[in-house]
MMTF fields as JSON, N, C-alpha, C and O atoms, coordinates in Angstrom:
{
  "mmtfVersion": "1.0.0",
  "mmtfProducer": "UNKNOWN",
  "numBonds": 455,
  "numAtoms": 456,
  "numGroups": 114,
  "numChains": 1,
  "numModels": 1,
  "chainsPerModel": [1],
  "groupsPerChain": [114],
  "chainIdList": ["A"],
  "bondAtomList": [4, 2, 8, 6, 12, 10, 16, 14, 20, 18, 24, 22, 28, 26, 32, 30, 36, 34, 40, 38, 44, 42, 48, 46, 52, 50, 56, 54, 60, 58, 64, 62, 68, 66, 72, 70, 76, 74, 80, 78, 84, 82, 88, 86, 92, 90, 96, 94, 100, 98, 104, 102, 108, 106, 112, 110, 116, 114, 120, 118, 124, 122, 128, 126, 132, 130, 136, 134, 140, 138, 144, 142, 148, 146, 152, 150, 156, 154, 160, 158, 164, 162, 168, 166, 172, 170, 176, 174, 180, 178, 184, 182, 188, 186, 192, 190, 196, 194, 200, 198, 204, 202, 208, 206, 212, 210, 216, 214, 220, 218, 224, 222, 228, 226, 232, 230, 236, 234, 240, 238, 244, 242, 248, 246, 252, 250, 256, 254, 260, 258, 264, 262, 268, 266, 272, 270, 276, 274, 280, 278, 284, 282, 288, 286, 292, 290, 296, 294, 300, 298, 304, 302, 308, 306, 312, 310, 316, 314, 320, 318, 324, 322, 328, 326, 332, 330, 336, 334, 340, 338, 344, 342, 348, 346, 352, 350, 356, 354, 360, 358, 364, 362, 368, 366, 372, 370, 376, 374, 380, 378, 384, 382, 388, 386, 392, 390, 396, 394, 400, 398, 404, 402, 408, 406, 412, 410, 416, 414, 420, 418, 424, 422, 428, 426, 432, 430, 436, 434, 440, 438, 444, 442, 448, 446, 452, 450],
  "bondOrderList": [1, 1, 1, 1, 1, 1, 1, 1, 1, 1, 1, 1, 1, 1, 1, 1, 1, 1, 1, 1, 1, 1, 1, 1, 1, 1, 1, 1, 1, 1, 1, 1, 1, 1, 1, 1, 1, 1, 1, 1, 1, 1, 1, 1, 1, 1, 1, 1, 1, 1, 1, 1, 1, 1, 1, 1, 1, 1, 1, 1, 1, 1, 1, 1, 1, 1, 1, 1, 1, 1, 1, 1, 1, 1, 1, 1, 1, 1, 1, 1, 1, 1, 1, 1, 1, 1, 1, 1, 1, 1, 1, 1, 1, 1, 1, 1, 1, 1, 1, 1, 1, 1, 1, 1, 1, 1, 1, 1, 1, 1, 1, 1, 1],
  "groupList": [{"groupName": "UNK", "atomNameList": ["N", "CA", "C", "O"], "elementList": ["N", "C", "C", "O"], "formalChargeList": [0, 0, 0, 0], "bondAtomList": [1, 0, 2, 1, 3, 2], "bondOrderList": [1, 1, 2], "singleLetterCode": "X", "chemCompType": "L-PEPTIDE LINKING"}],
  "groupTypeList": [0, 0, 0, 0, 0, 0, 0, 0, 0, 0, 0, 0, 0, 0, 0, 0, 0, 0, 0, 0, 0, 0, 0, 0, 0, 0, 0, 0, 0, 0, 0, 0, 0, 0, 0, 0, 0, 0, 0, 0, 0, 0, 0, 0, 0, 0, 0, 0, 0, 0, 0, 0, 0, 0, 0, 0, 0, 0, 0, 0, 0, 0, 0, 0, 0, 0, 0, 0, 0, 0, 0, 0, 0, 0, 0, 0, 0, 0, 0, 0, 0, 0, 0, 0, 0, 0, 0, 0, 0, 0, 0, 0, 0, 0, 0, 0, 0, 0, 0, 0, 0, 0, 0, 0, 0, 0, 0, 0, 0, 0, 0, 0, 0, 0],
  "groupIdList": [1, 2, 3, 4, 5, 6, 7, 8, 9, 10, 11, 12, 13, 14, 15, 16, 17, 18, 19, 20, 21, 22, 23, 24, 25, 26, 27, 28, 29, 30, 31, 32, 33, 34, 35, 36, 37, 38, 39, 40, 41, 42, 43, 44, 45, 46, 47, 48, 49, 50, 51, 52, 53, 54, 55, 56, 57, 58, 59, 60, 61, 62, 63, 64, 65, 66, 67, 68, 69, 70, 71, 72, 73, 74, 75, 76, 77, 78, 79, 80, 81, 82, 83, 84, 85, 86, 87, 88, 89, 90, 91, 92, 93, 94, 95, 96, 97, 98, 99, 100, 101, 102, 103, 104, 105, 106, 107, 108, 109, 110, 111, 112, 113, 114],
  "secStructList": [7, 7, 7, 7, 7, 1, 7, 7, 7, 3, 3, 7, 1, 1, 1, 7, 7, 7, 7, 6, 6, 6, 4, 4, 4, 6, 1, 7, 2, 2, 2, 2, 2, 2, 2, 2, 6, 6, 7, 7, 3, 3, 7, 7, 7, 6, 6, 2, 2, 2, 2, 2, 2, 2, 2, 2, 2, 2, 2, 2, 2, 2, 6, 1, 1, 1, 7, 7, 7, 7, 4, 4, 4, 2, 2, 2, 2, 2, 2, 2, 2, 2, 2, 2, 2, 6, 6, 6, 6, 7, 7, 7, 7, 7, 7, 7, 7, 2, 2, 2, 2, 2, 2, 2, 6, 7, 1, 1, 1, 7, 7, 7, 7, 7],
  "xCoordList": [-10.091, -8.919, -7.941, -8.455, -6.839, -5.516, -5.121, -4.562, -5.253, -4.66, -3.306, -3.09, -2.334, -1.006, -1.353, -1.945, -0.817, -1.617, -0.474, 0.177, -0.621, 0.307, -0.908, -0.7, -2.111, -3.196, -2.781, -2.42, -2.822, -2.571, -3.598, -4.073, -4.517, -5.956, -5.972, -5.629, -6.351, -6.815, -7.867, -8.922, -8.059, -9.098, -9.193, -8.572, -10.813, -10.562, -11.833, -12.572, -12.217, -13.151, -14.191, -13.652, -15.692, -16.696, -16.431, -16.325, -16.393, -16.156, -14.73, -13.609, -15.362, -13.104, -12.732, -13.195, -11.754, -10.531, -9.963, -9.883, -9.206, -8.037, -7.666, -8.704, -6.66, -6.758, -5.172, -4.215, -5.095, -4.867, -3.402, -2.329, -3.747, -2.944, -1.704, -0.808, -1.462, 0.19, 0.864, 1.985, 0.345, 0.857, 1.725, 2.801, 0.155, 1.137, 2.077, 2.674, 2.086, 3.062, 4.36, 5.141, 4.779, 5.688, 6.282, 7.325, 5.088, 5.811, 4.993, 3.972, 5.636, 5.645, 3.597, 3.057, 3.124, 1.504, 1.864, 1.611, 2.377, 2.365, 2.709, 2.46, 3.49, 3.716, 2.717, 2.319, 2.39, 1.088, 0.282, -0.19, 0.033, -1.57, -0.962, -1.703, 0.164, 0.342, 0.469, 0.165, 0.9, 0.766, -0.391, -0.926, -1.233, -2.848, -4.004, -5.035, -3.613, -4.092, -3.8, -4.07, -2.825, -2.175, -3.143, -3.087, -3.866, -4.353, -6.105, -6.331, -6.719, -8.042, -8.497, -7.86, -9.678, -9.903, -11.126, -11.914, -11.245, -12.798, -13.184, -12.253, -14.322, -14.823, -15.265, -15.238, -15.71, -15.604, -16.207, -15.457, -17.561, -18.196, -17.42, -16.828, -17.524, -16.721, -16.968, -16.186, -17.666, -18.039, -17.323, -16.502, -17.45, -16.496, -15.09, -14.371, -14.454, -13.133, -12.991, -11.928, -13.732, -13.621, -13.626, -12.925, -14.355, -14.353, -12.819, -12.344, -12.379, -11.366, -10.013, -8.964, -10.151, -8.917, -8.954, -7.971, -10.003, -10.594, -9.862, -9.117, -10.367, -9.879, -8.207, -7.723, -7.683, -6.505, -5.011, -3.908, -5.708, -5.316, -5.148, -4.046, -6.492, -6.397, -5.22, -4.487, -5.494, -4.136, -2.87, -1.959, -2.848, -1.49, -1.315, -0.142, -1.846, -1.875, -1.795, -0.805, -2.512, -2.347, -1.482, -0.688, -1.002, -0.236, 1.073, 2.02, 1.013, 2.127, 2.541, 2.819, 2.736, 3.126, 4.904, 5.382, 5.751, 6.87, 7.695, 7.157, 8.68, 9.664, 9.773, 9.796, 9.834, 9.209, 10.059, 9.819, 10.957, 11.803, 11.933, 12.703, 10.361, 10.171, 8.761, 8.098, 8.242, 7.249, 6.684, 5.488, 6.887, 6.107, 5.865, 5.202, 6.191, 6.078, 4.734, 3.933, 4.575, 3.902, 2.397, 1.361, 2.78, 1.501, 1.107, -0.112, 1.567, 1.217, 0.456, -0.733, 1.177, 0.446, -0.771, -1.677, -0.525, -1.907, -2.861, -4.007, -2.267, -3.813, -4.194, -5.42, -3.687, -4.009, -4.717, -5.584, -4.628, -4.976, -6.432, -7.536, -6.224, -7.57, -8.945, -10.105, -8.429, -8.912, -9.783, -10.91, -8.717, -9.316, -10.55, -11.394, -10.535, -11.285, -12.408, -13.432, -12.332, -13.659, -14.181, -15.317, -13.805, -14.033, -14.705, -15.488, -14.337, -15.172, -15.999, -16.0, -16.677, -17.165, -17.697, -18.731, -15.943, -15.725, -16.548, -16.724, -16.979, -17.598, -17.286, -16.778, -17.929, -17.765, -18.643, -19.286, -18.483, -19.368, -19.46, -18.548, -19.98, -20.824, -21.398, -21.224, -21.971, -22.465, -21.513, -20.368, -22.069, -21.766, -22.709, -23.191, -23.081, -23.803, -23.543, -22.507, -24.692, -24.736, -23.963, -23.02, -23.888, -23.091, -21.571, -20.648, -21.751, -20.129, -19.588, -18.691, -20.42, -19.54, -19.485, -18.274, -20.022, -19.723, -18.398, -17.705, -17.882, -16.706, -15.485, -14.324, -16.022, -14.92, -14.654, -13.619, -15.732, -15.253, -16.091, -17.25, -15.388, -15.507, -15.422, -16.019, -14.465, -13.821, -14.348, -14.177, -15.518, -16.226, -17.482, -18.297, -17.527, -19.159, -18.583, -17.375, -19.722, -19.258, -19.892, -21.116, -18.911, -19.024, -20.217, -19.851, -21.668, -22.734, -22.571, -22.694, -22.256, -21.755, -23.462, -24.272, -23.513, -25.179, -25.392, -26.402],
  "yCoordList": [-8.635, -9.005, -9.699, -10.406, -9.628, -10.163, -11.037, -10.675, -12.46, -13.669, -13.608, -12.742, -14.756, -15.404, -16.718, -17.146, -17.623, -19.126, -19.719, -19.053, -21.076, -22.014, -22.529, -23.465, -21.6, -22.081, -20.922, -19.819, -21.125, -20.382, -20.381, -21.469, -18.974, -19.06, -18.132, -16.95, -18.712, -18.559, -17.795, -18.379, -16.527, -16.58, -15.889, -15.029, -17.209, -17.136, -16.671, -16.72, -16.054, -15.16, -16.262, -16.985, -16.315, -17.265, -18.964, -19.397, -19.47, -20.871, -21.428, -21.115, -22.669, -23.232, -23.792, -24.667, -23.003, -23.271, -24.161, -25.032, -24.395, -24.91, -26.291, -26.872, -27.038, -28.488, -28.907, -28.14, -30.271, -30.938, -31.477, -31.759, -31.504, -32.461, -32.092, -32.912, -30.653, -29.9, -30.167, -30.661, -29.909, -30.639, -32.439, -32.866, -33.236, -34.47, -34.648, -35.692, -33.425, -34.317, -33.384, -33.388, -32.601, -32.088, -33.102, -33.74, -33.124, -33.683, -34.694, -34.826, -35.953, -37.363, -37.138, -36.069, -38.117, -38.442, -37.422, -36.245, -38.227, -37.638, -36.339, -35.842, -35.51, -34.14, -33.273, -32.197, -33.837, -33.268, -32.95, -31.86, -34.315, -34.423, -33.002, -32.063, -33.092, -32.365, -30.736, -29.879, -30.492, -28.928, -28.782, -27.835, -29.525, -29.124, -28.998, -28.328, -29.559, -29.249, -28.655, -28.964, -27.159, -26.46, -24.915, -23.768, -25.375, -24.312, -23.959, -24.912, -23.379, -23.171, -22.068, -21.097, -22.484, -21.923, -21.335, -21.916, -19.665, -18.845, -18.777, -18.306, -19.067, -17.984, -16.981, -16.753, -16.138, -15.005, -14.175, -13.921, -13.628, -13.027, -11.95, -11.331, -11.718, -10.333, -8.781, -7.905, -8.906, -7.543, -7.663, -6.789, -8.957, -8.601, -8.68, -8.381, -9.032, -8.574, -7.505, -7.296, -6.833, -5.096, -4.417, -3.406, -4.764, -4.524, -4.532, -3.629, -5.515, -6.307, -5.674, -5.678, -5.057, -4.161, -3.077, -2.919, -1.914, -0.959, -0.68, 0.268, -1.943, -1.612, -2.602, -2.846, -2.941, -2.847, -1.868, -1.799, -1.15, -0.07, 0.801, 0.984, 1.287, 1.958, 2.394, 3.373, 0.631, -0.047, 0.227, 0.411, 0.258, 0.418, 1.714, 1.965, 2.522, 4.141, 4.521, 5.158, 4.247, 5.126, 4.364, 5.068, 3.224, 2.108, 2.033, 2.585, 1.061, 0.592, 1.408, 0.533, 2.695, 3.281, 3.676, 4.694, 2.519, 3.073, 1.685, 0.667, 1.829, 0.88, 0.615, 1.478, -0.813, -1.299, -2.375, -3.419, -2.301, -2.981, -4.55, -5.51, -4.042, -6.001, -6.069, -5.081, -7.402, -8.013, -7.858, -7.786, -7.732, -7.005, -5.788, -5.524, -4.429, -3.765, -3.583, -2.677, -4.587, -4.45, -4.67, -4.042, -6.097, -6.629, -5.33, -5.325, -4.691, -3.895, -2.702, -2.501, -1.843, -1.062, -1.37, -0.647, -2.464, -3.067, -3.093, -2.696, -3.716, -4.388, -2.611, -2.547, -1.439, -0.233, 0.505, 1.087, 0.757, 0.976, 0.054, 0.58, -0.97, -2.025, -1.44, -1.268, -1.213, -1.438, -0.088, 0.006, 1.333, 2.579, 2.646, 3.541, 1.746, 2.116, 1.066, 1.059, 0.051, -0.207, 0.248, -0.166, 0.907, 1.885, 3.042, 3.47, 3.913, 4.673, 3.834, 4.207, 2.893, 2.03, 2.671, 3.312, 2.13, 3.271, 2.129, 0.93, 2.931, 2.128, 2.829, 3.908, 1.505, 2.078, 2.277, 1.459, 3.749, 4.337, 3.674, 4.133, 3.125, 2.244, 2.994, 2.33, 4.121, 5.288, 5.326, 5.767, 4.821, 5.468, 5.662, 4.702, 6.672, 7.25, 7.68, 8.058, 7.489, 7.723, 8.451, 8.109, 10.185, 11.419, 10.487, 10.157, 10.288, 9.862, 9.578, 10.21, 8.147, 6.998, 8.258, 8.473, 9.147, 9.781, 10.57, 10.631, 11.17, 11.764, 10.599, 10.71, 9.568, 8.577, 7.61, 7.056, 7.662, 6.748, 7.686, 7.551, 8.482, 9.016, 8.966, 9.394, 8.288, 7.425, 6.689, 6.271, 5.742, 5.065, 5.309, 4.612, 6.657, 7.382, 7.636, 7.765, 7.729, 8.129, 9.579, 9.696, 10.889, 11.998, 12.468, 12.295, 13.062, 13.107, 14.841, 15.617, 15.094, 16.441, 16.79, 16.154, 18.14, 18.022, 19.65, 19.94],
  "zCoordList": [20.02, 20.768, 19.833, 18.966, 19.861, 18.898, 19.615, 20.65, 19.35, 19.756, 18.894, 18.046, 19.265, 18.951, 19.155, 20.146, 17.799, 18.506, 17.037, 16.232, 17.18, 16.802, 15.33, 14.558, 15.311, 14.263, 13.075, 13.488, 11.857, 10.733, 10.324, 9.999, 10.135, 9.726, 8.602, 8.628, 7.746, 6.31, 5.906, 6.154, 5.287, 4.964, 3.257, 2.632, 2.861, 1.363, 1.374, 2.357, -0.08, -0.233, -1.179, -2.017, -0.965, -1.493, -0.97, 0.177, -1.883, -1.752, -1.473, -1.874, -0.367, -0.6, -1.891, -2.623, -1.925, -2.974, -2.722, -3.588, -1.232, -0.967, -1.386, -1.705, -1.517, -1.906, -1.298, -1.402, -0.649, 0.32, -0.464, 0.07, -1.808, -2.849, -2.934, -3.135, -2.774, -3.008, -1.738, -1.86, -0.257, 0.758, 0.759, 1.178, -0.182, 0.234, -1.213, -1.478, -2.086, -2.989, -2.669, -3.621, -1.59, -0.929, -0.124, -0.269, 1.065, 2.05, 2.163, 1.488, 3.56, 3.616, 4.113, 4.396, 4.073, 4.548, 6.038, 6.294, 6.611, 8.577, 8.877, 9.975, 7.615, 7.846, 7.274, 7.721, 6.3, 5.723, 6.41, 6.734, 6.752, 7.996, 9.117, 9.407, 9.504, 10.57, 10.258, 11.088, 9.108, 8.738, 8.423, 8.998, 7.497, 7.119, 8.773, 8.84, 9.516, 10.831, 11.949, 13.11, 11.199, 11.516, 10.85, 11.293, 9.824, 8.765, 9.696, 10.441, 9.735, 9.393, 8.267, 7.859, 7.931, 6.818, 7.38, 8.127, 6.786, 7.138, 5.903, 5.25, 5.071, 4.091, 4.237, 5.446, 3.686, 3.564, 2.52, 1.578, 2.466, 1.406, 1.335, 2.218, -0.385, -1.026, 0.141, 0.51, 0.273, 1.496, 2.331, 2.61, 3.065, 4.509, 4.213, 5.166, 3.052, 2.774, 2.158, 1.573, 2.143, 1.831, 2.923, 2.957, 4.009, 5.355, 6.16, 6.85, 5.912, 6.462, 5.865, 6.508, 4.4, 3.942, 4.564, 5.289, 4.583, 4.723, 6.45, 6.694, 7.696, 8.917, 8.781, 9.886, 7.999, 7.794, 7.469, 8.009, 6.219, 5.673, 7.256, 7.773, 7.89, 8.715, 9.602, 9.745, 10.356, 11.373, 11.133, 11.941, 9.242, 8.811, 8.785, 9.059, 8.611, 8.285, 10.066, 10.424, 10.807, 12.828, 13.077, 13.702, 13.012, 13.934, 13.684, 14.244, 12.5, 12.262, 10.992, 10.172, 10.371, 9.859, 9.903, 9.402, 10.68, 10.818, 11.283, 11.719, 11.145, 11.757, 13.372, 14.249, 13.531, 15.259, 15.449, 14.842, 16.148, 16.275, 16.706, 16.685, 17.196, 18.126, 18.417, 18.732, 18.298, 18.596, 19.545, 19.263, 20.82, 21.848, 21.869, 22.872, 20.915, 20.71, 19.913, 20.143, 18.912, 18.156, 18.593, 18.376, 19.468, 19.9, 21.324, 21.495, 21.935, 22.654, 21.802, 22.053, 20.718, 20.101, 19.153, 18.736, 18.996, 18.32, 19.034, 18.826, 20.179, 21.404, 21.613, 21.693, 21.707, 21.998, 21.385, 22.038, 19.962, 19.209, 18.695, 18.553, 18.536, 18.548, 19.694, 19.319, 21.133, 22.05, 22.128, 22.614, 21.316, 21.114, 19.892, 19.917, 18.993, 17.858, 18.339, 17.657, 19.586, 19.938, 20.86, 21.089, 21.447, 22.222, 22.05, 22.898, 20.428, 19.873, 19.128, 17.955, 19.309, 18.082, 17.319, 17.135, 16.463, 15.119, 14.032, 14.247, 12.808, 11.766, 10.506, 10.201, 9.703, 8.185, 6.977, 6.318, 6.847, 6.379, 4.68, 3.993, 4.252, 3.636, 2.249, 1.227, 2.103, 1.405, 0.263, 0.356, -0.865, -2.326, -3.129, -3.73, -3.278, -3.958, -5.686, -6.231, -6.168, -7.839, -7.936, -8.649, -7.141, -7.742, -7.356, -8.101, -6.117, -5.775, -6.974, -7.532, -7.553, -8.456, -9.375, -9.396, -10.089, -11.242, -10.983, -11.999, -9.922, -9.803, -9.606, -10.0, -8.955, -8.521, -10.065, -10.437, -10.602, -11.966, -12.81, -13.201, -12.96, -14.425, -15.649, -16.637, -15.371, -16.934, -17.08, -18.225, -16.152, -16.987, -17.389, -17.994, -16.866, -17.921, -19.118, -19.313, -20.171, -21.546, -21.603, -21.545, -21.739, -22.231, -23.1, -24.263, -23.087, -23.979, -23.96, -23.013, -25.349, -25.817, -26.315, -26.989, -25.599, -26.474, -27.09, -27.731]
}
């Protein structure tokens, strides 16, 4: 489901990075405090942000592939589109195989002339 919310959620890949320090040497202590508790932060193992491009890309390629003039537009074809691919609970096929990688990175086998 696609929420809209007044929370800015973050997400960083392995361990937090983030640091508190560039906020207060911007702005005053009380605005700080008040934008940094504005943020949440997810981590995020390297996989599930491959995941997370992968059904992105998608969204961008069926969905939003075009100019949309307005925000309720958007959030309507999203929630539609979202609602269809769980619906087929669509997945991701995961499978790379030895032969694969040899056609997909070729260039990084070394050529054995025999």
């Amino acid at each position: 489901m696609l929420f809209f919310t007044n929370i800015l959620v973050l997400l960083e890949l392995n361990s937090p990075g983030h640091k508190t320090a560039s906020l207060y040497e911007t702005f005053t202590p009380e605005e700080a405090k008040k934008l940094w508790d504005k943020f949440e932060f997810v981590f995020t193992p390297q996989h599930g942000m491959n995941m997370t491009e992968i059904e992105l890309n998608v969204l961008n390629s069926q969905c939003l592939n075009r100019r949309i003039d307005n925000i309720e537009t958007i959030k309507e074809e999203t929630k539609a589109w979202q609602d269809h691919r769980n619906n087929k609970n669509t997945k991701i096929n995961w499978r790379f195989t030895t032969s694969d990688s040899r056609i997909k990175l070729k260039k990084l086998y070394p050529a054995i002339n025999t």
